[in-house]
Each structure stands twice: as C-alpha cells, then as structure tokens.
XYZ file of C-alpha atoms in Angstrom:
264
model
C 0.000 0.000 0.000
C 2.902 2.044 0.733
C 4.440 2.328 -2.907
C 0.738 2.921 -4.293
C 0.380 6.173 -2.118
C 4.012 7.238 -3.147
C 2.889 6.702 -6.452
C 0.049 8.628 -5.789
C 1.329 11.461 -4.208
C 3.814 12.154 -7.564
C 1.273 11.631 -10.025
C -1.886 12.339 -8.295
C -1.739 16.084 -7.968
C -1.276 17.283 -11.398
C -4.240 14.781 -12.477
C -6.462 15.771 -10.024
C -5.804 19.912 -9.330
C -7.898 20.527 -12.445
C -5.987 22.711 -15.153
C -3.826 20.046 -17.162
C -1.632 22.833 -18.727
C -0.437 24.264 -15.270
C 0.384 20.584 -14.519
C 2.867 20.075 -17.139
C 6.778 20.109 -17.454
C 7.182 23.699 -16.669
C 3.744 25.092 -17.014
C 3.957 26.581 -13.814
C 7.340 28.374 -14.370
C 5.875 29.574 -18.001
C 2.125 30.741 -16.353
C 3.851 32.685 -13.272
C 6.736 34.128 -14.266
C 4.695 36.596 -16.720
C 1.507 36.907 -14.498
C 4.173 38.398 -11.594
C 5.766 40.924 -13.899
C 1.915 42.416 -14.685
C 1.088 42.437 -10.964
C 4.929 44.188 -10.644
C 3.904 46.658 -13.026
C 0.468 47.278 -11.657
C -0.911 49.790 -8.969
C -3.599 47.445 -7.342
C -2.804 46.398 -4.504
C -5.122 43.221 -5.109
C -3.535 40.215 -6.868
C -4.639 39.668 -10.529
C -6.319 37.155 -11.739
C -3.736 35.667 -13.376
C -2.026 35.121 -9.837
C -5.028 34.251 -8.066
C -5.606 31.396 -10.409
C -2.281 30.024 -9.591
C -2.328 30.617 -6.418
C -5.836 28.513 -6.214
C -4.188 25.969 -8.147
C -1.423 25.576 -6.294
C -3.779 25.496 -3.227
C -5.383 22.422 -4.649
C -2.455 20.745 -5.763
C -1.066 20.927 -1.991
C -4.425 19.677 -0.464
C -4.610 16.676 -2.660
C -1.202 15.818 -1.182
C -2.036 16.678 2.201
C -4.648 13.777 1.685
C -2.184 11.385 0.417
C 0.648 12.264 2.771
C -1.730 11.919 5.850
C -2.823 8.432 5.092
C 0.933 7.406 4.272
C 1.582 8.474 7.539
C -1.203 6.510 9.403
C -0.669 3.356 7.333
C 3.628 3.709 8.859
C 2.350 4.435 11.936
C 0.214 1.511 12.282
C 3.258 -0.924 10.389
C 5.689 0.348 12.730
C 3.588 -0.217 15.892
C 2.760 -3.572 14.167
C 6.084 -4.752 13.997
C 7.725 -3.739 17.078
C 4.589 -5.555 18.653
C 5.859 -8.413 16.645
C 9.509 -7.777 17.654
C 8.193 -8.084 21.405
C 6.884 -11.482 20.636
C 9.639 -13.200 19.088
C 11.357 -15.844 20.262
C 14.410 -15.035 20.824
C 16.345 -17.810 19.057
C 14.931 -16.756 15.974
C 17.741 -14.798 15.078
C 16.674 -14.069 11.321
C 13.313 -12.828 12.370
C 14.199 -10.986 15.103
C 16.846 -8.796 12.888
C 14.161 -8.469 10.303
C 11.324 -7.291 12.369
C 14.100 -4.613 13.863
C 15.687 -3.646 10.156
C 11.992 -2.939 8.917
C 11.002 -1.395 12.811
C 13.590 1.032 12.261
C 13.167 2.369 8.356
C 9.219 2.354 9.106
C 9.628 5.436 12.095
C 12.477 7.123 9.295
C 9.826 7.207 6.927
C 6.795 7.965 8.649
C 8.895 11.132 10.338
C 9.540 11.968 6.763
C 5.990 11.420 6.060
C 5.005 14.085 8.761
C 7.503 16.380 7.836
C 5.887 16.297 3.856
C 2.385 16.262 5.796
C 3.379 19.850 7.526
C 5.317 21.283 4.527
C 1.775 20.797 2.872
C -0.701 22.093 5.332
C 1.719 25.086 5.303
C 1.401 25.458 1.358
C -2.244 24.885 1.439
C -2.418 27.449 3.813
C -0.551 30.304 2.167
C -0.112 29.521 -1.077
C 1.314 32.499 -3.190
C 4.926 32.700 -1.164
C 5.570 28.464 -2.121
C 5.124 29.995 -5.974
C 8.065 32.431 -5.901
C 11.183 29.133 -6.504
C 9.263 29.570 -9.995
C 11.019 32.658 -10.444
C 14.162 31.358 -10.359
C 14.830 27.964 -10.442
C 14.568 26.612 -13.963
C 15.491 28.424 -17.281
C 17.062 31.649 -16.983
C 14.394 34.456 -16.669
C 13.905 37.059 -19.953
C 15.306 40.331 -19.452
C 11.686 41.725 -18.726
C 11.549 39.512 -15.228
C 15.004 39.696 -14.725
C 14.494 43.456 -14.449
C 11.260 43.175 -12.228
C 13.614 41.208 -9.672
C 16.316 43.025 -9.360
C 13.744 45.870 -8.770
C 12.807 43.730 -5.860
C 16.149 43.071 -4.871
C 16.790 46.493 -4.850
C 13.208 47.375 -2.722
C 14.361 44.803 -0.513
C 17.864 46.079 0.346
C 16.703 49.654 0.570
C 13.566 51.563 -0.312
C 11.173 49.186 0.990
C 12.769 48.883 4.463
C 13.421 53.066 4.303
C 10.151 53.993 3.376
C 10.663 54.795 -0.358
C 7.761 54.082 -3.089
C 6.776 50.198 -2.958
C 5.036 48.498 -5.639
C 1.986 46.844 -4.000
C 3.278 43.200 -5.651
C 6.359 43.408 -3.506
C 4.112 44.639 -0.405
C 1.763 41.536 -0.367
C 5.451 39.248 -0.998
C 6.666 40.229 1.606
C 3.170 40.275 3.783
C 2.794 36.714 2.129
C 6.323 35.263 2.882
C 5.976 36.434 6.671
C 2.533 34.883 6.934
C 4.023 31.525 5.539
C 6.597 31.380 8.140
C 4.277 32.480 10.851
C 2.195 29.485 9.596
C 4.825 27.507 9.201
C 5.956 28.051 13.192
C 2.570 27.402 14.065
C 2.419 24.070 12.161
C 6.003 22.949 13.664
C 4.922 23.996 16.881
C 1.966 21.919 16.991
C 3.911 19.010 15.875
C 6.957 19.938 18.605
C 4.172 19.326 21.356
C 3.106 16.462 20.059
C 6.712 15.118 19.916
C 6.964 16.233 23.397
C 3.841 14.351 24.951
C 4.760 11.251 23.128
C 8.604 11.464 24.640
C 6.659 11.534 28.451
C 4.648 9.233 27.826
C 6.945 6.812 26.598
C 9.606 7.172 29.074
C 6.951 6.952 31.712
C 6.114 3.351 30.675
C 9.997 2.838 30.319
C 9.872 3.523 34.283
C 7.184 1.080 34.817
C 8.410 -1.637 32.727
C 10.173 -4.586 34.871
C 14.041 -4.415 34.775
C 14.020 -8.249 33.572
C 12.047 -7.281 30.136
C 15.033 -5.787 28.829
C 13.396 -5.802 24.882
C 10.544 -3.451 26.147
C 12.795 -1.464 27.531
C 14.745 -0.795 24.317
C 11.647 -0.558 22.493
C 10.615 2.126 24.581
C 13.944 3.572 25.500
C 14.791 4.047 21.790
C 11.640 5.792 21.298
C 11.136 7.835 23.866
C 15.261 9.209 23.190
C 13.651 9.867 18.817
C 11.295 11.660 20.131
C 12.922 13.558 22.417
C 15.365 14.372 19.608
C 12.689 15.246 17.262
C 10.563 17.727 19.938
C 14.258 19.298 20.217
C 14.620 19.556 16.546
C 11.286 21.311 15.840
C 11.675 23.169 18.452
C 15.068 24.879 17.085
C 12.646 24.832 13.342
C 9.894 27.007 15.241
C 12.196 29.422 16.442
C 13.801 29.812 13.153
C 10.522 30.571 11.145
C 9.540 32.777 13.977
C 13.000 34.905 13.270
C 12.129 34.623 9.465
C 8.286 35.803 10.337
C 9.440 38.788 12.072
C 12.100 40.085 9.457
C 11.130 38.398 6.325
C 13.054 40.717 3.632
C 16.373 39.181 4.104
C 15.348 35.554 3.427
C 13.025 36.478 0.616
C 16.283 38.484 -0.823
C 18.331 35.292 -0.657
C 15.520 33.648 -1.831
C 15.177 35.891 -5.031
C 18.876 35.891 -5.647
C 18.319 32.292 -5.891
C 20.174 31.494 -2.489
C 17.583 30.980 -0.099
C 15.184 28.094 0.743
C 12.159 27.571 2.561
C-alpha cells in the first residue's frame, strides 16, 4: 500500500488539481513568471487574476497531497507499531526474524517522520499559497530580461527603499506580507507538531519507568523511542524558532531567496 500512495502522491496532484496545462513540465514556471511581472507593473494592490488562479491551483495541488501524505503516515504508523509488537513477541532464538522485524522497525519510524515532515510542509502550502510559488522565479530556465528586471527591482526594494520607506510596488508589499505569513504558519504548524513530539517522549519514558528491569526488549523498544522523540521535539523546536525569526524580518530571506540562495 505504501508504494501505491508514493505513487500517488507524484502523479496524483497534477491529475487531479484541475488545469492540465499548469500541470505540465514547466507550465507553472511559463504561467507565473509573466503573471508576476503584470502584478509588478500594476498599482492594485489586489492580486490579478492571473495570480489568483495560480495561487488557487497551487492550493489544490497541496491539499490533494495533504490527503495522500496523511494516510501514508497513518498506514507507517500503524506498520511500525505492528512490527515492534511483533519484535516483542519473538522468540528469541529466531535470530533471522528478530533482525528483520528490527531492520523494517527502524526504516518504518524514518519514513513515517519523513511522512510528517511532507504532511506539515503541505498544510503550510495549502495554507498560504502564493509565497511556495516564488522558486518559480528562479529555479529553472534563466528568466527574460523583462523579469530579470522586475527582480532586481525587488532586490533592490528589498535592500533599501522598501525597508526606508521609499515608493513600494503593492506586488512586492503583499510578498513580503505573504512570505511572513508563511513562516508564521509555518511556526505554528512545527509547533503543533513539537508538542506532540513532546507528549509522546513523556509518555513513553513513563512506561519505560514502569516496565520490569528483567524485560530488557521493552525497555529498548521504549527507551529508543522515547530518546527519537525527544530528539525530534528538540529539533522542531530549534525549526519554530527559526521561522519565527524569518516571520518577524522576512526581507532578508526572501532576498536570498530571489537571488536564488535561499530556501524555505
């Protein structure tokens, strides 16, 4: 079931979003790029329609994988709490099994944690679109002069007039308004799932404590993942506070994001 929802979650999306021609080999890059440099060049502060309909594409495209994503993750979950279960009932001079139920115990909890991570990245994009669109701008062919001189307009906005108080054009207003609101999301998403990390770390090292001393394989079970998700909680938490930083000052990262530098 696994490889059918990976499948899924590739091919699904651009079959399902609606719009067949913004699902294509570059239709993205070739439908945004132009739409942003109208919006640039425009006075409303309102995003065109030409943006709006990516942006409700994209929107789409990222819910259909929050879908798939989601149920990959419960279908891990419930393998990996499946085998270990298994792991706790084997005999123990069944060598072969044993290191097979704790090869596949261990690549299960990898994946699903990769799962969740895909399954927040998503929720995030679903719920501010328009920032996840701006890689488009970059990444890919080389932009035509006429985008290549909208952004390094924005570059320049971004290293002085915009954080001086000179003339703005309303585009670069609502990015920047939109890449702070993604990272304010994207804190909030992380720091949902850092809590969640954190409850399951207690309660797992709390039934370490009660388990006898003699059942040493429950123990490990629960000693091992009581220390991942410790580690994880610990991990998110240093992820929150680094979209927070973004949130509050977004113009630097969206610079080193338009000069093709910066990441998510």
């Amino acid at each position: 079931m696994v490889p059918a929802l990976v499948i899924a979650f590739v091919l699904g999306p651009p079959r399902l979003a609606g719009d067949r021609a913004l699902g294509e080999r570059g239709g993205m890059e070739a439908a945004f790029r132009p739409a942003l440099v109208d919006y640039w060049r425009s006075r409303d502060p309102g995003q065109p329609p030409a943006v709006q309909r990516l942006v409700d594409y994209w929107f789409r495209w990222h819910l259909i994988k929050i879908g798939i994503a989601a149920l990959m993750l419960i279908v891990l979950v419930a393998l990996t709490v499946m085998l270990w279960r298994a792991f706790l009932r084997t005999d123990r001079r069944g060598a072969g099994r044993t290191a097979a139920l704790v090869s596949a115990g261990v690549a299960l909890p990898i994946a699903a944690l990769f799962a969740l991570v895909v399954l927040d990245a998503n929720i995030n994009t679903t719920a501010v679109p328009f920032p996840a669109l701006f890689p488009f701008l970059v990444d890919g062919a080389a932009p035509d002069p006429v985008l290549a001189g909208v952004l390094e307009q924005a570059r320049a906005q971004l290293t002085g007039s915009h954080l001086t108080g000179g003339y703005t054009p309303p585009a670069l207003d609502d990015m920047v308004g939109e890449f702070a609101r993604y990272h304010t999301v994207l804190a909030v998403v992380a720091a949902g799932t850092m809590v969640a990390f954190a409850g399951l770390a207690v309660v797992l090292w709390r039934r370490f404590a009660r388990a006898a001393r003699a059942d040493r394989r429950t123990r490990g079970v629960l000693g091992w993942f009581g220390a991942v998700a410790v580690v994880a909680a610990v991990l998110t938490a240093v992820f929150v506070v680094a979209n927070v930083t973004v949130a509050l000052d977004p113009a630097p990262d969206l610079l080193a994001l338009l000069n093709g530098s910066g990441d998510f």
